[in-house]
Short mmCIF file of C-alpha atoms in Angstrom, two decimals:
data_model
loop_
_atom_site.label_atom_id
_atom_site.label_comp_id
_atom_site.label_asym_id
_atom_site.label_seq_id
_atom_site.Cartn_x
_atom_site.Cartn_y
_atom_site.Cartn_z
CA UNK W 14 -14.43 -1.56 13.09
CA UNK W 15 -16.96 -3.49 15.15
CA UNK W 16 -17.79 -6.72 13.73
CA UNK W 17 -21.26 -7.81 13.66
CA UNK W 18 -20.80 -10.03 16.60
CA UNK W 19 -19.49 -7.00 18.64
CA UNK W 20 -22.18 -4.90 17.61
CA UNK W 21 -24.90 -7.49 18.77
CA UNK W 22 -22.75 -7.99 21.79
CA UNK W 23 -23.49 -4.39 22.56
CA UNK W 24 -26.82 -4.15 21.67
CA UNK W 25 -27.76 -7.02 23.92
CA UNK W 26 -25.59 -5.43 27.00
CA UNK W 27 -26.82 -2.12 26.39
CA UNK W 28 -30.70 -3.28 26.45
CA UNK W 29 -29.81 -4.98 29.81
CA UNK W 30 -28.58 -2.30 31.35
CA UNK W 31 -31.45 -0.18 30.45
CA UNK W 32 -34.00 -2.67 31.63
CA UNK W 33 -32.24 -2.93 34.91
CA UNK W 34 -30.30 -5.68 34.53
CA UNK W 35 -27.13 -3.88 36.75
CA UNK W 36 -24.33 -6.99 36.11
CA UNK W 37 -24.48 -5.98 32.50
CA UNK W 38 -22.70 -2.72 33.06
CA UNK W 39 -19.85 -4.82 34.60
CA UNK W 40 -19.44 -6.79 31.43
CA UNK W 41 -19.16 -3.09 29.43
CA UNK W 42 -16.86 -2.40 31.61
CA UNK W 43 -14.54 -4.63 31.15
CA UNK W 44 -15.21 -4.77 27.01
CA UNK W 45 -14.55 -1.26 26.86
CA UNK W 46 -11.91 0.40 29.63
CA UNK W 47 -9.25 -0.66 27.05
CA UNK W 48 -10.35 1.50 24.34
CA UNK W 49 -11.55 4.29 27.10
CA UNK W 50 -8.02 4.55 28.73
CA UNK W 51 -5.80 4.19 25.82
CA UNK W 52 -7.44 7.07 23.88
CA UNK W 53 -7.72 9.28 27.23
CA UNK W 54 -4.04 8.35 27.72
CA UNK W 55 -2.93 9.26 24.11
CA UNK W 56 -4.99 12.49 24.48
CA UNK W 57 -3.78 13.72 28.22
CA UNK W 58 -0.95 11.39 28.41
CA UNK W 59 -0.73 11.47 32.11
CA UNK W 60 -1.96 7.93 33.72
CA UNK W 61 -3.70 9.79 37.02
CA UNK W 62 -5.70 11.98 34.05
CA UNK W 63 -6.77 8.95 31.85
CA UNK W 64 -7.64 7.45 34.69
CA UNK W 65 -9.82 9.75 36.02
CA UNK W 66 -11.16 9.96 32.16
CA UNK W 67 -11.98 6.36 32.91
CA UNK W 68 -14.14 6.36 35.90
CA UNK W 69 -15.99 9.10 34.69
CA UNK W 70 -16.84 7.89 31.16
CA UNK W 71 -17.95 4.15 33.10
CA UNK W 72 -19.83 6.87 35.65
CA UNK W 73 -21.53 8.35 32.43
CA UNK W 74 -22.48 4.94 30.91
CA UNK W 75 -23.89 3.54 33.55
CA UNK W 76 -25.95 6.57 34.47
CA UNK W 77 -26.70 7.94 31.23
CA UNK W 78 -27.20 4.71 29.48
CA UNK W 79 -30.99 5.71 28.86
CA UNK W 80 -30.07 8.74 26.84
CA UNK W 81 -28.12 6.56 24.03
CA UNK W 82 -31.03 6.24 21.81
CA UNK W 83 -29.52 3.67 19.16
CA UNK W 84 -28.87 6.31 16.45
CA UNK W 85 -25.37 5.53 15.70
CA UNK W 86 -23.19 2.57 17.19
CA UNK W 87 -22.84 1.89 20.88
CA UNK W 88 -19.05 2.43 20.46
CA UNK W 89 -19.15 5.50 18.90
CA UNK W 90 -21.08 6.63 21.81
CA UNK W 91 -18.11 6.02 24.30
CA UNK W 92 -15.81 7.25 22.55
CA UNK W 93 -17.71 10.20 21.87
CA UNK W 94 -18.11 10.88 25.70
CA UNK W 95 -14.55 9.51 26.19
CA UNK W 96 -13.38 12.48 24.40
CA UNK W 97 -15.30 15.01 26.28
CA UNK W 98 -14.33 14.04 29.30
CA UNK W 99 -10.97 14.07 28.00
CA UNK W 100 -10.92 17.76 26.61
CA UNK W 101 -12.76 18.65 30.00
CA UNK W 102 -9.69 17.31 31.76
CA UNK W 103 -7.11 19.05 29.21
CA UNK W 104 -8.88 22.41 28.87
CA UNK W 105 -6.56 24.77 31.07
CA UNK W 106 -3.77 23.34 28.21
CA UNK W 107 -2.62 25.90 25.31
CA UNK W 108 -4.56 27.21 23.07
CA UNK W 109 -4.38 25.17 19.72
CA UNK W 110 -2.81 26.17 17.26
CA UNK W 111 -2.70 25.48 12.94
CA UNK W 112 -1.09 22.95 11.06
CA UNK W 113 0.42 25.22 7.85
CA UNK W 114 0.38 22.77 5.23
CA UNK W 115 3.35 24.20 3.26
CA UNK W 116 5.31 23.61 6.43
CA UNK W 117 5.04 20.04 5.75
CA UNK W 118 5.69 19.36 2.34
CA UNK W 119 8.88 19.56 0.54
CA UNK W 120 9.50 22.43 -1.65
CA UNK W 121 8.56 22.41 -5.00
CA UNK W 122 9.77 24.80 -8.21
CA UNK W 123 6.87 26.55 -9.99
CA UNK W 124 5.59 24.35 -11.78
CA UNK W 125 4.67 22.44 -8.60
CA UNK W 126 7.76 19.50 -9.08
CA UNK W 127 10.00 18.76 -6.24
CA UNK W 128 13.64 20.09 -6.15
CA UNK W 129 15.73 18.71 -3.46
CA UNK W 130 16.15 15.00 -2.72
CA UNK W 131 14.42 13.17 0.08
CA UNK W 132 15.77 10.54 2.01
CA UNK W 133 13.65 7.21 2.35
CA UNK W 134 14.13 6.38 6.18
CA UNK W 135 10.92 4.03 5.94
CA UNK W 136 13.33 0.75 5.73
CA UNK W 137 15.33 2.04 9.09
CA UNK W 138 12.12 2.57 11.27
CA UNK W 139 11.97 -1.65 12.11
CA UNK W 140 15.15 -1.81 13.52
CA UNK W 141 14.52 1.36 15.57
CA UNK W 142 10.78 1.21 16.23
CA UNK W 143 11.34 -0.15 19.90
CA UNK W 144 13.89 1.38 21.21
CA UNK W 145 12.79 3.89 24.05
CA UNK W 146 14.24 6.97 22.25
CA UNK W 147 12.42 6.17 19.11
CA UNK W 148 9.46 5.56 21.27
CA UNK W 149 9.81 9.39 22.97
CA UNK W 150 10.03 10.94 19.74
CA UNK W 151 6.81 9.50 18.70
CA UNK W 152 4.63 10.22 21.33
CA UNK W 153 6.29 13.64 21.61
CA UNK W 154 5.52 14.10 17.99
CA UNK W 155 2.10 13.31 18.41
CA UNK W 156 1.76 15.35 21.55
CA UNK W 157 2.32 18.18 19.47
CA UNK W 158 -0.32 17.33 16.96
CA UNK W 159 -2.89 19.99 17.04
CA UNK W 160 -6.31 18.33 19.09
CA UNK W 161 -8.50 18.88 15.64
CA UNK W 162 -5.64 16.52 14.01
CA UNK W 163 -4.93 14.83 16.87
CA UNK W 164 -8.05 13.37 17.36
CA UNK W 165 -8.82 12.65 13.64
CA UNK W 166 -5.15 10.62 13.62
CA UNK W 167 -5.94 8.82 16.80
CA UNK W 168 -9.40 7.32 16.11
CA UNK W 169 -8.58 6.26 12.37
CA UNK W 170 -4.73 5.47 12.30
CA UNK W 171 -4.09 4.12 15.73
CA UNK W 172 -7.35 2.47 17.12
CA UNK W 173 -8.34 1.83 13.15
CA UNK W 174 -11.72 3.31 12.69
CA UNK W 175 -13.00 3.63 9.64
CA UNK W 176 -13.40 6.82 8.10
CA UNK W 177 -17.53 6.76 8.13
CA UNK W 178 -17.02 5.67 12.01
CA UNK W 179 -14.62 8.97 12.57
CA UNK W 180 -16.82 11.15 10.81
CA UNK W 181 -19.69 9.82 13.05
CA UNK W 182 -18.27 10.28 16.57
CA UNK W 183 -16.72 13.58 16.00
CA UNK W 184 -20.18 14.85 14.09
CA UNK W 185 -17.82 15.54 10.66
CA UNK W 186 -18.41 15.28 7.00
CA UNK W 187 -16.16 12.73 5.46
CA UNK W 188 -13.83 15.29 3.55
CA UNK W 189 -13.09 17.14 6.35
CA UNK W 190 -12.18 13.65 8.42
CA UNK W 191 -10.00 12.99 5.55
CA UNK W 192 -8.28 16.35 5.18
CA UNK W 193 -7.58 16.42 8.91
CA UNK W 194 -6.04 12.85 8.84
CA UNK W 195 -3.62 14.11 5.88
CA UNK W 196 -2.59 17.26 7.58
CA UNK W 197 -1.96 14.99 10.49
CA UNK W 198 0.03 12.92 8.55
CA UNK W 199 1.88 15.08 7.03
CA UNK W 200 2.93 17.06 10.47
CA UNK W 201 3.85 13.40 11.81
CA UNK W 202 6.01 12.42 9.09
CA UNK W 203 7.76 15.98 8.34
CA UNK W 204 8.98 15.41 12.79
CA UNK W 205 9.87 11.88 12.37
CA UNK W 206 11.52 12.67 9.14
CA UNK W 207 13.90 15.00 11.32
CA UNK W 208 14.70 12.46 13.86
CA UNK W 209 15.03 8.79 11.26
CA UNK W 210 17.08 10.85 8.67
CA UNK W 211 19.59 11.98 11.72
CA UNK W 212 19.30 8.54 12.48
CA UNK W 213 20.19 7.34 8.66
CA UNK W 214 23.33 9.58 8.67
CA UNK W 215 24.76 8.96 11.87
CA UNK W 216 24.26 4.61 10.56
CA UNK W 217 26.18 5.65 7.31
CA UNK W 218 29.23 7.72 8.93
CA UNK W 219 30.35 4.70 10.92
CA UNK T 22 1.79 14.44 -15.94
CA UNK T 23 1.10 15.67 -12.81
CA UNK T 24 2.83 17.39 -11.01
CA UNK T 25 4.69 16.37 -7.10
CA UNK T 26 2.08 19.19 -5.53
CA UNK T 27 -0.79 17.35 -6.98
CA UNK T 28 0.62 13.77 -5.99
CA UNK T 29 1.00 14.81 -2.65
CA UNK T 30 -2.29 16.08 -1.92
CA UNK T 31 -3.66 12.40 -3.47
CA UNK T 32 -1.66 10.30 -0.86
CA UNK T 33 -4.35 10.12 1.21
CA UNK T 34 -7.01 8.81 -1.08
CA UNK T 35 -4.42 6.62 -2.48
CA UNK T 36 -3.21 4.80 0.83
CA UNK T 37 -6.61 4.68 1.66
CA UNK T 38 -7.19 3.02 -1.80
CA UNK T 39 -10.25 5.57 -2.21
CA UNK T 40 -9.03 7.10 -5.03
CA UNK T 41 -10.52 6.89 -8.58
CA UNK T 42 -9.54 4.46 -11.46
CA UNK T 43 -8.32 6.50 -13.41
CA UNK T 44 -6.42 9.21 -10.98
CA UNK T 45 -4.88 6.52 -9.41
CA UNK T 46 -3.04 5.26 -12.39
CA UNK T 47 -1.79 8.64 -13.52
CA UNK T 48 -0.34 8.55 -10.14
CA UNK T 49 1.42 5.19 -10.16
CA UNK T 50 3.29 6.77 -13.35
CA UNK T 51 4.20 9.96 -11.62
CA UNK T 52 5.50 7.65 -8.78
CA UNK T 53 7.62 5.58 -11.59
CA UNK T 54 9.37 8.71 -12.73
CA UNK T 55 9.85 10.56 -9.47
CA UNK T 56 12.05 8.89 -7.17
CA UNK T 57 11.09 11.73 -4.17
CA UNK T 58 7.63 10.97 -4.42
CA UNK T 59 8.15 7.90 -4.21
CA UNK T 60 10.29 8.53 -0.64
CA UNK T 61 7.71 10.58 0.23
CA UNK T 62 4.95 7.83 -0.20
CA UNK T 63 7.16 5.19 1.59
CA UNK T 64 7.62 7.56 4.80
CA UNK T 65 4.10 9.11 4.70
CA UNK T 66 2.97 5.32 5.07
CA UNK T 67 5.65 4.68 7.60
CA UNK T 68 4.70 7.37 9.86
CA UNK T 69 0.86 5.96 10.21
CA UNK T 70 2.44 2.46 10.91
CA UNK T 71 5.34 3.33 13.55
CA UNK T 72 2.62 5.51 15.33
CA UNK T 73 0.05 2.97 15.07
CA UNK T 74 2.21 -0.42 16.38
CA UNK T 75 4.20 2.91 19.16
CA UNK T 76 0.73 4.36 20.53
CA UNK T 77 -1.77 1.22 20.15
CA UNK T 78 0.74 -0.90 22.08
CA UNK T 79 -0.77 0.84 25.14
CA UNK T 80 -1.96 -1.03 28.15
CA UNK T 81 -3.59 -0.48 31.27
CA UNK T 82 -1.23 -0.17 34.02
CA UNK T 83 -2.59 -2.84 36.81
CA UNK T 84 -3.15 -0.46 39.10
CA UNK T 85 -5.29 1.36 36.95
CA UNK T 86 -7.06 -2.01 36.35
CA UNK T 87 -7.63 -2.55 40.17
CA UNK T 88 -9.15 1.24 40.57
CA UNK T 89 -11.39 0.69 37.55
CA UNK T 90 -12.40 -2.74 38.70
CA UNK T 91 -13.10 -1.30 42.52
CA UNK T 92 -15.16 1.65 40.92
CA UNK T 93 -17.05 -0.80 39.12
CA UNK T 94 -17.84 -3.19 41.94
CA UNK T 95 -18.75 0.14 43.86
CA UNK T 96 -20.92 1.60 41.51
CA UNK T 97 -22.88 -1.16 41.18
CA UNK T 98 -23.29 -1.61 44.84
CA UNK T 99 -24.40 1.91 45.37
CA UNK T 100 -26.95 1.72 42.74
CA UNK T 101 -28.36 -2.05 44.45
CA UNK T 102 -28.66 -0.14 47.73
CA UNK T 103 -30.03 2.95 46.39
#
């Protein structure tokens, strides 16, 4: 969430630049290529790609800065054009596919209780969370989010948008936000599940 | 009660903390009598954290920082002399 001061920040820099004032764009720059190539990177995951996502989405800003008409937050601007220029870079990819939601959950009998027992692996994921395998299996689960989910999990769970803010850049009503980030969740959880409870039984054997 | 289906599909309201008063308590029993749900719960919040402190830990490469400093400097200088 921008905080006031980071809103005001923006507004300031953004009135600048559209009244000529060219050295503001340098201090966007440098507030914002963070946020650019981290969510390019988690989308393309390729450095050369987020990179390129980059350049073009400064390119945009700085020429396109008079089209931003103040309607919703400065931020939600870039990252709105961030992801564009992302899905412009990862549009020869597969075709997306659908996230069944009875894939992820456990089963349940009929009268909608669960049957089997599930392992809690949430205490084992500090000792493991940095290791490089652990790592892998992360981004690879992610990787193989759908982009509708994909995008929903990356704007509110890892850079920590609010749900409003979500619903804003990707133009979607707030239930739909929310249902995306649960099937999201769910997908994540039901992979890492595979990999920590393999994890959990190989600790207990020794 | 409620059943685990309808717990499930609340975990996101309720992690959130979005969720009604009163919906939100019939939950908290269903959690004290249902040890899966409560695994369930536990990893489901888990998974947002691991991602979160795996994916946000992400940091420009410096030689991406040198390109996007360069293209900077260069646009700027292009639009001075144009």
């Amino acid at each position: 969430m921008p905080t006031k001061e980071e809103r005001e920040l923006d507004d300031r820099l953004v009135q600048e630049l559209k009244d000529g004032k060219l050295e503001a764009f340098d201090e966007i720059a440098q507030n914002y290529q963070r946020k650019i190539y981290a969510l390019a990177f988690n989308l393309t995951r390729n450095q050369m790609d987020a990179q390129d996502v980059a350049q073009e989405v400064l390119l945009s800003i700085f020429k396109k800065i008079h089209t931003f008409q103040g309607k919703s937050a400065f931020s939600s601007w870039v990252y709105r054009i961030t992801l564009n220029a992302s899905y412009m870079k990862l549009r020869t990819k597969k075709k997306d596919q659908f996230v069944s939601l009875d894939d992820m959950l456990p089963s349940f009998n009929n009268s909608g209780f669960q049957q089997e027992k599930l392992l809690d692996w949430s205490d084992s994921t500090d000792s493991l969370l940095f290791s490089n395998e652990s790592k892998e299996v992360i981004e690879k689960a992610v990787s193989q989010l759908p982009e509708k989910e994909k995008v929903v999990f990356l704007l509110r769970d890892v850079e920590g948008l609010s749900t409003e803010r979500v619903g804003e850049i990707l133009e979607l009503s707030i239930p739909a936000v929310k249902s995306r980030l649960h099937r999201a969740r769910l997908f994540l959880r039901k992979k890492l599940s595979n990999y920590f409870e393999e994890f959990d039984t190989r600790g207990a054997k020794k | 009660m409620i059943c685990c289906r309808e717990c499930l599909e609340l975990l996101n309201d309720y992690v959130d903390g979005t969720l009604d008063e009163k919906i939100k308590e019939s939950l908290e029993d269903h959690f004290n009598d249902c040890p899966p749900c409560i695994s369930f719960l536990n990893t489901y919040k888990s998974t947002s954290k691991v991602c979160k402190e795996t994916l946000s830990a992400e940091e420009i490469p410096e030689i991406v920082q040198v390109k996007l400093r360069e293209f900077v400097q260069d646009t700027l200088k292009n639009a001075k002399e144009g």
